[in-house]
mmCIF file of C-alpha atoms in Angstrom:
data_model
loop_
_atom_site.group_PDB
_atom_site.id
_atom_site.type_symbol
_atom_site.label_atom_id
_atom_site.label_comp_id
_atom_site.label_asym_id
_atom_site.label_seq_id
_atom_site.Cartn_x
_atom_site.Cartn_y
_atom_site.Cartn_z
ATOM 1 C CA UNK A 6 -73.997 -1.278 -30.513
ATOM 2 C CA UNK A 7 -72.080 -4.433 -29.583
ATOM 3 C CA UNK A 8 -70.165 -6.090 -32.397
ATOM 4 C CA UNK A 9 -70.505 -9.511 -30.784
ATOM 5 C CA UNK A 10 -74.290 -9.194 -30.420
ATOM 6 C CA UNK A 11 -74.671 -8.130 -34.038
ATOM 7 C CA UNK A 12 -72.590 -11.051 -35.235
ATOM 8 C CA UNK A 13 -74.343 -13.648 -33.089
ATOM 9 C CA UNK A 14 -77.871 -12.503 -33.876
ATOM 10 C CA UNK A 15 -77.378 -12.138 -37.628
ATOM 11 C CA UNK A 16 -75.089 -15.145 -38.133
ATOM 12 C CA UNK A 17 -72.940 -13.325 -40.699
ATOM 13 C CA UNK A 18 -69.306 -14.144 -41.404
ATOM 14 C CA UNK A 19 -67.117 -13.704 -38.341
ATOM 15 C CA UNK A 20 -64.170 -13.442 -40.708
ATOM 16 C CA UNK A 21 -65.734 -10.320 -42.227
ATOM 17 C CA UNK A 22 -65.627 -8.659 -38.815
ATOM 18 C CA UNK A 23 -62.025 -9.720 -38.193
ATOM 19 C CA UNK A 24 -60.997 -8.280 -41.566
ATOM 20 C CA UNK A 25 -62.808 -5.008 -40.882
ATOM 21 C CA UNK A 26 -61.124 -4.684 -37.489
ATOM 22 C CA UNK A 27 -57.677 -5.134 -39.017
ATOM 23 C CA UNK A 28 -58.453 -2.659 -41.796
ATOM 24 C CA UNK A 29 -59.530 -0.139 -39.157
ATOM 25 C CA UNK A 30 -56.460 -0.920 -37.048
ATOM 26 C CA UNK A 31 -54.300 0.064 -40.007
ATOM 27 C CA UNK A 32 -55.827 3.553 -39.922
ATOM 28 C CA UNK A 33 -55.002 3.860 -36.205
ATOM 29 C CA UNK A 34 -51.674 2.087 -35.737
ATOM 30 C CA UNK A 35 -49.689 2.328 -38.970
ATOM 31 C CA UNK A 36 -47.889 5.460 -40.197
ATOM 32 C CA UNK A 37 -47.881 6.182 -43.048
ATOM 33 C CA UNK A 38 -50.993 4.318 -44.106
ATOM 34 C CA UNK A 39 -50.746 2.144 -47.194
ATOM 35 C CA UNK A 40 -54.495 2.157 -47.758
ATOM 36 C CA UNK A 41 -56.425 5.207 -46.567
ATOM 37 C CA UNK A 42 -59.996 4.329 -45.610
ATOM 38 C CA UNK A 43 -61.920 7.097 -43.817
ATOM 39 C CA UNK A 44 -64.966 4.837 -43.356
ATOM 40 C CA UNK A 45 -63.120 1.881 -41.793
ATOM 41 C CA UNK A 46 -63.446 3.190 -38.237
ATOM 42 C CA UNK A 47 -66.948 4.751 -38.390
ATOM 43 C CA UNK A 48 -68.574 1.574 -39.731
ATOM 44 C CA UNK A 49 -67.414 -0.290 -36.605
ATOM 45 C CA UNK A 50 -69.024 2.128 -34.185
ATOM 46 C CA UNK A 51 -67.931 4.956 -31.881
ATOM 47 C CA UNK A 52 -65.717 2.797 -29.660
ATOM 48 C CA UNK A 53 -63.739 1.190 -32.496
ATOM 49 C CA UNK A 54 -60.546 3.148 -31.896
ATOM 50 C CA UNK A 55 -60.657 2.482 -28.142
ATOM 51 C CA UNK A 56 -60.963 -1.255 -28.761
ATOM 52 C CA UNK A 57 -58.080 -1.190 -31.207
ATOM 53 C CA UNK A 58 -55.852 0.754 -28.806
ATOM 54 C CA UNK A 59 -56.678 -1.709 -26.040
ATOM 55 C CA UNK A 60 -55.523 -4.573 -28.273
ATOM 56 C CA UNK A 61 -52.498 -2.766 -29.709
ATOM 57 C CA UNK A 62 -49.847 -5.092 -28.290
ATOM 58 C CA UNK A 63 -51.340 -8.132 -30.022
ATOM 59 C CA UNK A 64 -52.034 -6.250 -33.245
ATOM 60 C CA UNK A 65 -48.384 -5.250 -33.564
ATOM 61 C CA UNK A 66 -47.195 -8.862 -33.368
ATOM 62 C CA UNK A 67 -47.256 -11.517 -36.091
ATOM 63 C CA UNK A 68 -49.448 -12.984 -37.398
ATOM 64 C CA UNK A 69 -51.748 -9.966 -36.935
ATOM 65 C CA UNK A 70 -49.188 -7.591 -38.452
ATOM 66 C CA UNK A 71 -48.625 -9.782 -41.515
ATOM 67 C CA UNK A 72 -52.341 -10.332 -41.973
ATOM 68 C CA UNK A 73 -53.023 -6.595 -41.681
ATOM 69 C CA UNK A 74 -50.426 -5.928 -44.357
ATOM 70 C CA UNK A 75 -52.035 -8.507 -46.636
ATOM 71 C CA UNK A 76 -55.479 -6.961 -46.173
ATOM 72 C CA UNK A 77 -54.448 -3.405 -46.959
ATOM 73 C CA UNK A 78 -52.224 -4.460 -49.864
ATOM 74 C CA UNK A 79 -54.995 -6.438 -51.533
ATOM 75 C CA UNK A 80 -57.530 -3.608 -51.084
ATOM 76 C CA UNK A 81 -55.164 -1.042 -52.537
ATOM 77 C CA UNK A 82 -54.188 -3.364 -55.379
ATOM 78 C CA UNK A 83 -57.834 -3.973 -56.249
ATOM 79 C CA UNK A 84 -58.750 -0.305 -56.206
ATOM 80 C CA UNK A 85 -55.724 0.599 -58.319
ATOM 81 C CA UNK A 86 -56.845 -2.018 -60.835
ATOM 82 C CA UNK A 87 -60.364 -0.633 -60.710
ATOM 83 C CA UNK A 88 -59.158 2.930 -61.325
ATOM 84 C CA UNK A 89 -57.259 1.757 -64.403
ATOM 85 C CA UNK A 90 -60.348 -0.099 -65.650
ATOM 86 C CA UNK A 91 -62.585 2.934 -65.112
ATOM 87 C CA UNK A 92 -60.070 4.965 -67.095
ATOM 88 C CA UNK A 93 -60.642 2.525 -69.962
ATOM 89 C CA UNK A 94 -64.413 2.950 -69.806
ATOM 90 C CA UNK A 95 -65.511 0.214 -67.380
ATOM 91 C CA UNK A 96 -68.665 1.316 -65.563
ATOM 92 C CA UNK A 97 -69.533 -1.668 -63.337
ATOM 93 C CA UNK A 98 -67.716 -2.799 -60.197
ATOM 94 C CA UNK A 99 -68.693 -6.015 -58.430
ATOM 95 C CA UNK A 100 -67.442 -6.873 -54.952
ATOM 96 C CA UNK A 101 -67.750 -10.625 -54.432
ATOM 97 C CA UNK A 102 -67.966 -11.433 -50.736
ATOM 98 C CA UNK A 103 -67.993 -7.722 -49.924
ATOM 99 C CA UNK A 104 -68.069 -8.114 -46.142
ATOM 100 C CA UNK A 105 -67.577 -4.698 -44.541
ATOM 101 C CA UNK A 106 -65.681 -3.284 -47.525
ATOM 102 C CA UNK A 107 -66.245 0.474 -47.662
ATOM 103 C CA UNK A 108 -65.364 1.381 -51.245
ATOM 104 C CA UNK A 109 -68.953 2.168 -52.234
ATOM 105 C CA UNK A 110 -69.156 4.853 -49.519
ATOM 106 C CA UNK A 111 -66.004 6.698 -50.611
ATOM 107 C CA UNK A 112 -66.217 5.998 -54.342
ATOM 108 C CA UNK A 113 -64.286 8.673 -56.308
ATOM 109 C CA UNK A 114 -65.760 7.609 -59.682
ATOM 110 C CA UNK A 115 -69.135 9.383 -60.096
ATOM 111 C CA UNK A 116 -70.408 7.251 -62.981
ATOM 112 C CA UNK A 117 -69.390 3.871 -61.554
ATOM 113 C CA UNK A 118 -72.094 1.386 -60.637
ATOM 114 C CA UNK A 119 -71.193 -0.729 -57.577
ATOM 115 C CA UNK A 120 -72.755 -4.111 -56.799
ATOM 116 C CA UNK A 121 -72.000 -5.728 -53.443
ATOM 117 C CA UNK A 122 -72.524 -9.504 -53.439
ATOM 118 C CA UNK A 123 -72.590 -11.385 -50.151
ATOM 119 C CA UNK A 124 -74.491 -13.906 -48.071
ATOM 120 C CA UNK A 125 -77.864 -12.445 -46.998
ATOM 121 C CA UNK A 126 -77.044 -12.591 -43.263
ATOM 122 C CA UNK A 127 -73.703 -10.858 -43.680
ATOM 123 C CA UNK A 128 -75.209 -8.225 -45.942
ATOM 124 C CA UNK A 129 -78.093 -7.494 -43.567
ATOM 125 C CA UNK A 130 -75.587 -7.103 -40.731
ATOM 126 C CA UNK A 131 -73.486 -4.716 -42.823
ATOM 127 C CA UNK A 132 -76.492 -2.564 -43.633
ATOM 128 C CA UNK A 133 -77.274 -2.387 -39.920
ATOM 129 C CA UNK A 134 -73.688 -1.322 -39.212
ATOM 130 C CA UNK A 135 -73.920 1.375 -41.896
ATOM 131 C CA UNK A 136 -77.193 2.647 -40.478
ATOM 132 C CA UNK A 137 -75.807 2.896 -36.948
ATOM 133 C CA UNK A 138 -72.749 4.724 -38.322
ATOM 134 C CA UNK A 139 -74.943 7.207 -40.177
ATOM 135 C CA UNK A 140 -73.545 6.140 -43.544
ATOM 136 C CA UNK A 141 -76.157 6.389 -46.297
ATOM 137 C CA UNK A 142 -75.493 4.139 -49.326
ATOM 138 C CA UNK A 143 -75.197 6.283 -52.480
ATOM 139 C CA UNK A 144 -77.653 5.871 -55.328
ATOM 140 C CA UNK A 145 -75.131 3.956 -57.432
ATOM 141 C CA UNK A 146 -74.835 1.077 -54.948
ATOM 142 C CA UNK A 147 -76.834 -2.142 -55.264
ATOM 143 C CA UNK A 148 -76.874 -4.849 -52.599
ATOM 144 C CA UNK A 149 -77.109 -8.368 -54.007
ATOM 145 C CA UNK A 150 -77.832 -10.872 -51.215
ATOM 146 C CA UNK A 151 -76.877 -14.279 -52.538
ATOM 147 C CA UNK A 152 -77.117 -17.700 -50.940
ATOM 148 C CA UNK A 153 -75.089 -19.945 -53.224
ATOM 149 C CA UNK A 154 -76.863 -22.998 -51.827
ATOM 150 C CA UNK A 155 -80.016 -21.732 -53.539
ATOM 151 C CA UNK A 156 -78.929 -19.449 -56.384
ATOM 152 C CA UNK A 157 -76.070 -19.051 -58.830
ATOM 153 C CA UNK A 158 -73.831 -16.011 -59.105
ATOM 154 C CA UNK A 159 -75.181 -15.256 -62.573
ATOM 155 C CA UNK A 160 -78.741 -15.274 -61.242
ATOM 156 C CA UNK A 161 -77.800 -13.003 -58.360
ATOM 157 C CA UNK A 162 -76.053 -10.537 -60.649
ATOM 158 C CA UNK A 163 -78.960 -10.506 -63.083
ATOM 159 C CA UNK A 164 -81.407 -9.763 -60.268
ATOM 160 C CA UNK A 165 -79.124 -6.912 -59.166
ATOM 161 C CA UNK A 166 -79.317 -5.333 -62.612
ATOM 162 C CA UNK A 167 -75.863 -6.325 -63.827
ATOM 163 C CA UNK A 168 -75.424 -5.495 -67.521
ATOM 164 C CA UNK A 169 -73.959 -8.562 -69.226
ATOM 165 C CA UNK A 170 -73.287 -6.593 -72.406
ATOM 166 C CA UNK A 171 -70.908 -4.137 -70.739
ATOM 167 C CA UNK A 172 -67.457 -4.787 -69.269
ATOM 168 C CA UNK A 173 -67.100 -5.017 -65.503
ATOM 169 C CA UNK A 174 -64.359 -5.133 -62.914
ATOM 170 C CA UNK A 175 -64.511 -7.575 -60.005
ATOM 171 C CA UNK A 176 -62.798 -7.676 -56.618
ATOM 172 C CA UNK A 177 -62.763 -11.063 -54.921
ATOM 173 C CA UNK A 178 -60.701 -10.634 -51.777
ATOM 174 C CA UNK A 179 -60.249 -13.092 -48.948
ATOM 175 C CA UNK A 180 -62.696 -15.592 -50.408
ATOM 176 C CA UNK A 181 -61.037 -18.211 -52.630
ATOM 177 C CA UNK A 182 -59.400 -20.081 -49.758
ATOM 178 C CA UNK A 183 -62.822 -20.819 -48.245
ATOM 179 C CA UNK A 184 -64.152 -22.396 -51.454
ATOM 180 C CA UNK A 185 -63.471 -25.622 -53.292
ATOM 181 C CA UNK A 186 -61.242 -25.434 -56.323
ATOM 182 C CA UNK A 187 -64.199 -26.197 -58.603
ATOM 183 C CA UNK A 188 -66.206 -23.333 -57.113
ATOM 184 C CA UNK A 189 -63.295 -20.942 -57.640
ATOM 185 C CA UNK A 190 -62.904 -22.007 -61.255
ATOM 186 C CA UNK A 191 -66.637 -21.721 -61.930
ATOM 187 C CA UNK A 192 -66.637 -18.090 -60.820
ATOM 188 C CA UNK A 193 -63.508 -17.256 -62.793
ATOM 189 C CA UNK A 194 -64.993 -18.933 -65.865
ATOM 190 C CA UNK A 195 -68.041 -16.677 -65.659
ATOM 191 C CA UNK A 196 -65.875 -13.543 -65.468
ATOM 192 C CA UNK A 197 -63.577 -14.727 -68.263
ATOM 193 C CA UNK A 198 -66.563 -14.781 -70.606
ATOM 194 C CA UNK A 199 -67.542 -11.148 -70.078
ATOM 195 C CA UNK A 200 -67.045 -8.387 -72.681
ATOM 196 C CA UNK A 201 -63.620 -7.033 -73.576
ATOM 197 C CA UNK A 202 -62.104 -4.847 -70.893
ATOM 198 C CA UNK A 203 -63.468 -6.873 -67.993
ATOM 199 C CA UNK A 204 -61.113 -7.919 -65.235
ATOM 200 C CA UNK A 205 -60.677 -9.130 -61.687
ATOM 201 C CA UNK A 206 -58.330 -8.855 -58.744
ATOM 202 C CA UNK A 207 -58.390 -11.811 -56.359
ATOM 203 C CA UNK A 208 -56.095 -13.326 -53.787
ATOM 204 C CA UNK A 209 -55.231 -16.921 -53.005
ATOM 205 C CA UNK A 210 -53.181 -18.840 -50.481
ATOM 206 C CA UNK A 211 -50.144 -20.916 -51.273
ATOM 207 C CA UNK A 212 -50.073 -24.500 -49.945
ATOM 208 C CA UNK A 213 -47.920 -25.272 -46.918
ATOM 209 C CA UNK A 214 -45.272 -27.074 -48.982
ATOM 210 C CA UNK A 215 -44.547 -23.849 -50.888
ATOM 211 C CA UNK A 216 -43.826 -21.884 -47.718
ATOM 212 C CA UNK A 217 -40.568 -21.419 -45.851
ATOM 213 C CA UNK A 218 -40.108 -22.714 -42.292
ATOM 214 C CA UNK A 219 -40.532 -19.137 -41.074
ATOM 215 C CA UNK A 220 -43.808 -18.692 -42.945
ATOM 216 C CA UNK A 221 -45.443 -21.934 -41.843
ATOM 217 C CA UNK A 222 -46.283 -20.899 -38.255
ATOM 218 C CA UNK A 223 -48.080 -17.807 -39.607
ATOM 219 C CA UNK A 224 -49.893 -19.957 -42.146
ATOM 220 C CA UNK A 225 -50.927 -22.472 -39.493
ATOM 221 C CA UNK A 226 -52.154 -19.734 -37.158
ATOM 222 C CA UNK A 227 -54.361 -18.373 -39.942
ATOM 223 C CA UNK A 228 -55.731 -21.850 -40.704
ATOM 224 C CA UNK A 229 -56.423 -22.532 -37.049
ATOM 225 C CA UNK A 230 -58.241 -19.248 -36.562
ATOM 226 C CA UNK A 231 -60.416 -19.758 -39.645
ATOM 227 C CA UNK A 232 -61.307 -23.287 -38.552
ATOM 228 C CA UNK A 233 -62.137 -22.080 -35.044
ATOM 229 C CA UNK A 234 -64.554 -19.548 -36.543
ATOM 230 C CA UNK A 235 -66.270 -22.347 -38.466
ATOM 231 C CA UNK A 236 -64.896 -21.154 -41.807
ATOM 232 C CA UNK A 237 -62.059 -23.574 -42.724
ATOM 233 C CA UNK A 238 -59.769 -23.021 -45.701
ATOM 234 C CA UNK A 239 -60.461 -25.440 -48.534
ATOM 235 C CA UNK A 240 -58.304 -24.543 -51.521
ATOM 236 C CA UNK A 241 -54.735 -23.528 -52.236
ATOM 237 C CA UNK A 242 -53.004 -22.656 -55.499
ATOM 238 C CA UNK A 243 -49.531 -22.133 -56.917
ATOM 239 C CA UNK A 244 -48.564 -19.593 -59.598
ATOM 240 C CA UNK A 245 -47.247 -22.246 -61.973
ATOM 241 C CA UNK A 246 -50.491 -24.236 -61.894
ATOM 242 C CA UNK A 247 -52.898 -21.292 -61.744
ATOM 243 C CA UNK A 248 -51.568 -19.388 -64.760
ATOM 244 C CA UNK A 249 -52.353 -22.069 -67.372
ATOM 245 C CA UNK A 250 -55.786 -22.549 -65.823
ATOM 246 C CA UNK A 251 -56.524 -18.827 -66.138
ATOM 247 C CA UNK A 252 -55.290 -18.787 -69.735
ATOM 248 C CA UNK A 253 -57.483 -21.771 -70.559
ATOM 249 C CA UNK A 254 -60.512 -19.976 -69.131
ATOM 250 C CA UNK A 255 -59.926 -17.020 -71.443
ATOM 251 C CA UNK A 256 -57.964 -14.495 -69.407
ATOM 252 C CA UNK A 257 -55.514 -12.824 -71.769
ATOM 253 C CA UNK A 258 -53.465 -10.746 -69.335
ATOM 254 C CA UNK A 259 -52.499 -12.165 -65.957
ATOM 255 C CA UNK A 260 -50.316 -10.521 -63.312
ATOM 256 C CA UNK A 261 -49.577 -12.743 -60.308
ATOM 257 C CA UNK A 262 -47.788 -10.883 -57.507
ATOM 258 C CA UNK A 263 -46.331 -12.019 -54.214
ATOM 259 C CA UNK A 264 -44.366 -10.482 -51.374
ATOM 260 C CA UNK A 265 -41.239 -9.960 -53.486
ATOM 261 C CA UNK A 266 -43.193 -7.725 -55.883
ATOM 262 C CA UNK A 267 -45.647 -6.105 -53.470
ATOM 263 C CA UNK A 268 -43.411 -5.295 -50.501
ATOM 264 C CA UNK A 269 -41.202 -2.885 -52.514
ATOM 265 C CA UNK A 270 -44.329 -1.385 -54.055
ATOM 266 C CA UNK A 271 -46.370 -0.806 -50.903
ATOM 267 C CA UNK A 272 -44.149 -1.263 -47.840
ATOM 268 C CA UNK A 273 -40.719 0.112 -48.755
ATOM 269 C CA UNK A 274 -38.700 2.149 -46.243
ATOM 270 C CA UNK A 275 -40.977 1.474 -43.279
ATOM 271 C CA UNK A 276 -39.672 1.424 -39.720
ATOM 272 C CA UNK A 277 -42.620 -0.425 -38.163
ATOM 273 C CA UNK A 278 -42.146 -3.857 -39.725
ATOM 274 C CA UNK A 279 -45.421 -3.733 -41.651
ATOM 275 C CA UNK A 280 -44.896 -6.033 -44.634
ATOM 276 C CA UNK A 281 -46.333 -9.064 -46.359
ATOM 277 C CA UNK A 282 -45.414 -12.440 -44.949
ATOM 278 C CA UNK A 283 -45.679 -14.262 -48.273
ATOM 279 C CA UNK A 284 -48.491 -16.686 -47.433
ATOM 280 C CA UNK A 285 -50.892 -15.284 -50.025
ATOM 281 C CA UNK A 286 -50.606 -13.845 -53.530
ATOM 282 C CA UNK A 287 -52.622 -11.420 -55.653
ATOM 283 C CA UNK A 288 -53.808 -11.923 -59.214
ATOM 284 C CA UNK A 289 -54.954 -9.189 -61.585
ATOM 285 C CA UNK A 290 -56.466 -10.848 -64.660
ATOM 286 C CA UNK A 291 -58.115 -9.289 -67.706
ATOM 287 C CA UNK A 292 -60.166 -10.731 -70.542
ATOM 288 C CA UNK A 293 -60.761 -9.962 -74.208
ATOM 289 C CA UNK A 294 -64.364 -11.153 -74.069
ATOM 290 C CA UNK A 295 -64.200 -13.595 -76.963
ATOM 291 C CA UNK A 296 -65.944 -16.328 -74.962
ATOM 292 C CA UNK A 297 -69.220 -14.427 -75.052
ATOM 293 C CA UNK A 298 -70.734 -15.566 -71.766
ATOM 294 C CA UNK A 299 -74.484 -15.152 -71.373
ATOM 295 C CA UNK A 300 -76.465 -16.049 -68.265
ATOM 296 C CA UNK A 301 -79.100 -18.718 -68.672
ATOM 297 C CA UNK A 302 -82.106 -17.407 -70.548
ATOM 298 C CA UNK A 303 -80.351 -14.417 -72.155
ATOM 299 C CA UNK A 304 -80.018 -14.486 -75.921
ATOM 300 C CA UNK A 305 -76.587 -13.814 -77.432
#
């Protein structure tokens, strides 16, 4: 199966494919791995490793190396946050903009319900990729195709069987930069109103004026690539402005981490140069549920 044919026919996110390729490249090129994903290669087809090896020289250079580090760090960070939430009794996990994320097909938590939310075209393409790879979605996985031009996130979650009376954990990775600030805040507001114990891990990009001269070429290369794929970046945040906004929405615990915190945690003592470049940051936010969000039409 040709990746390019699948992408062109289904019109899913090209960025989702680029992310999946870098996640798979991590399994092939980087030792030791920071984020072990045994499904990352199979989902891309039988010639995935050959393609990665053929492109190895480029993949070992910035910005690909920095971007790969960011992708595996955010996935590991999210799944560590999820594991902690499951340990506290959370039984619902929602992947917003799931792309080719593979968590649901290697889920170590037997009682965890997983909901994958994505654009219908991207989700249909993913299901085709899974089928060709021989990966059967487990019973606890629900696909929630959602076109935000027609439906709201709350409607999509309700249709997927999301339980608004139980806490949930969300992963929202590689998405906020493609949305307007208002759209980002609307989604965070919804999550901030969920029951106590709910939480989210998401990433965001810093604006150019917060980057060093060495970081700006990497940042610009990422912007240029996204724009060339027809998916331009639209929003940027800073820790000092984002924290009060998150508090105002109702998040009670907020951990905002950048390269200075995450490189020692995930990339210490490496000889291959794999490390975060500092363009993006990760937020792990939790709520106490006092806002009492209810989707339209649901009684409190």
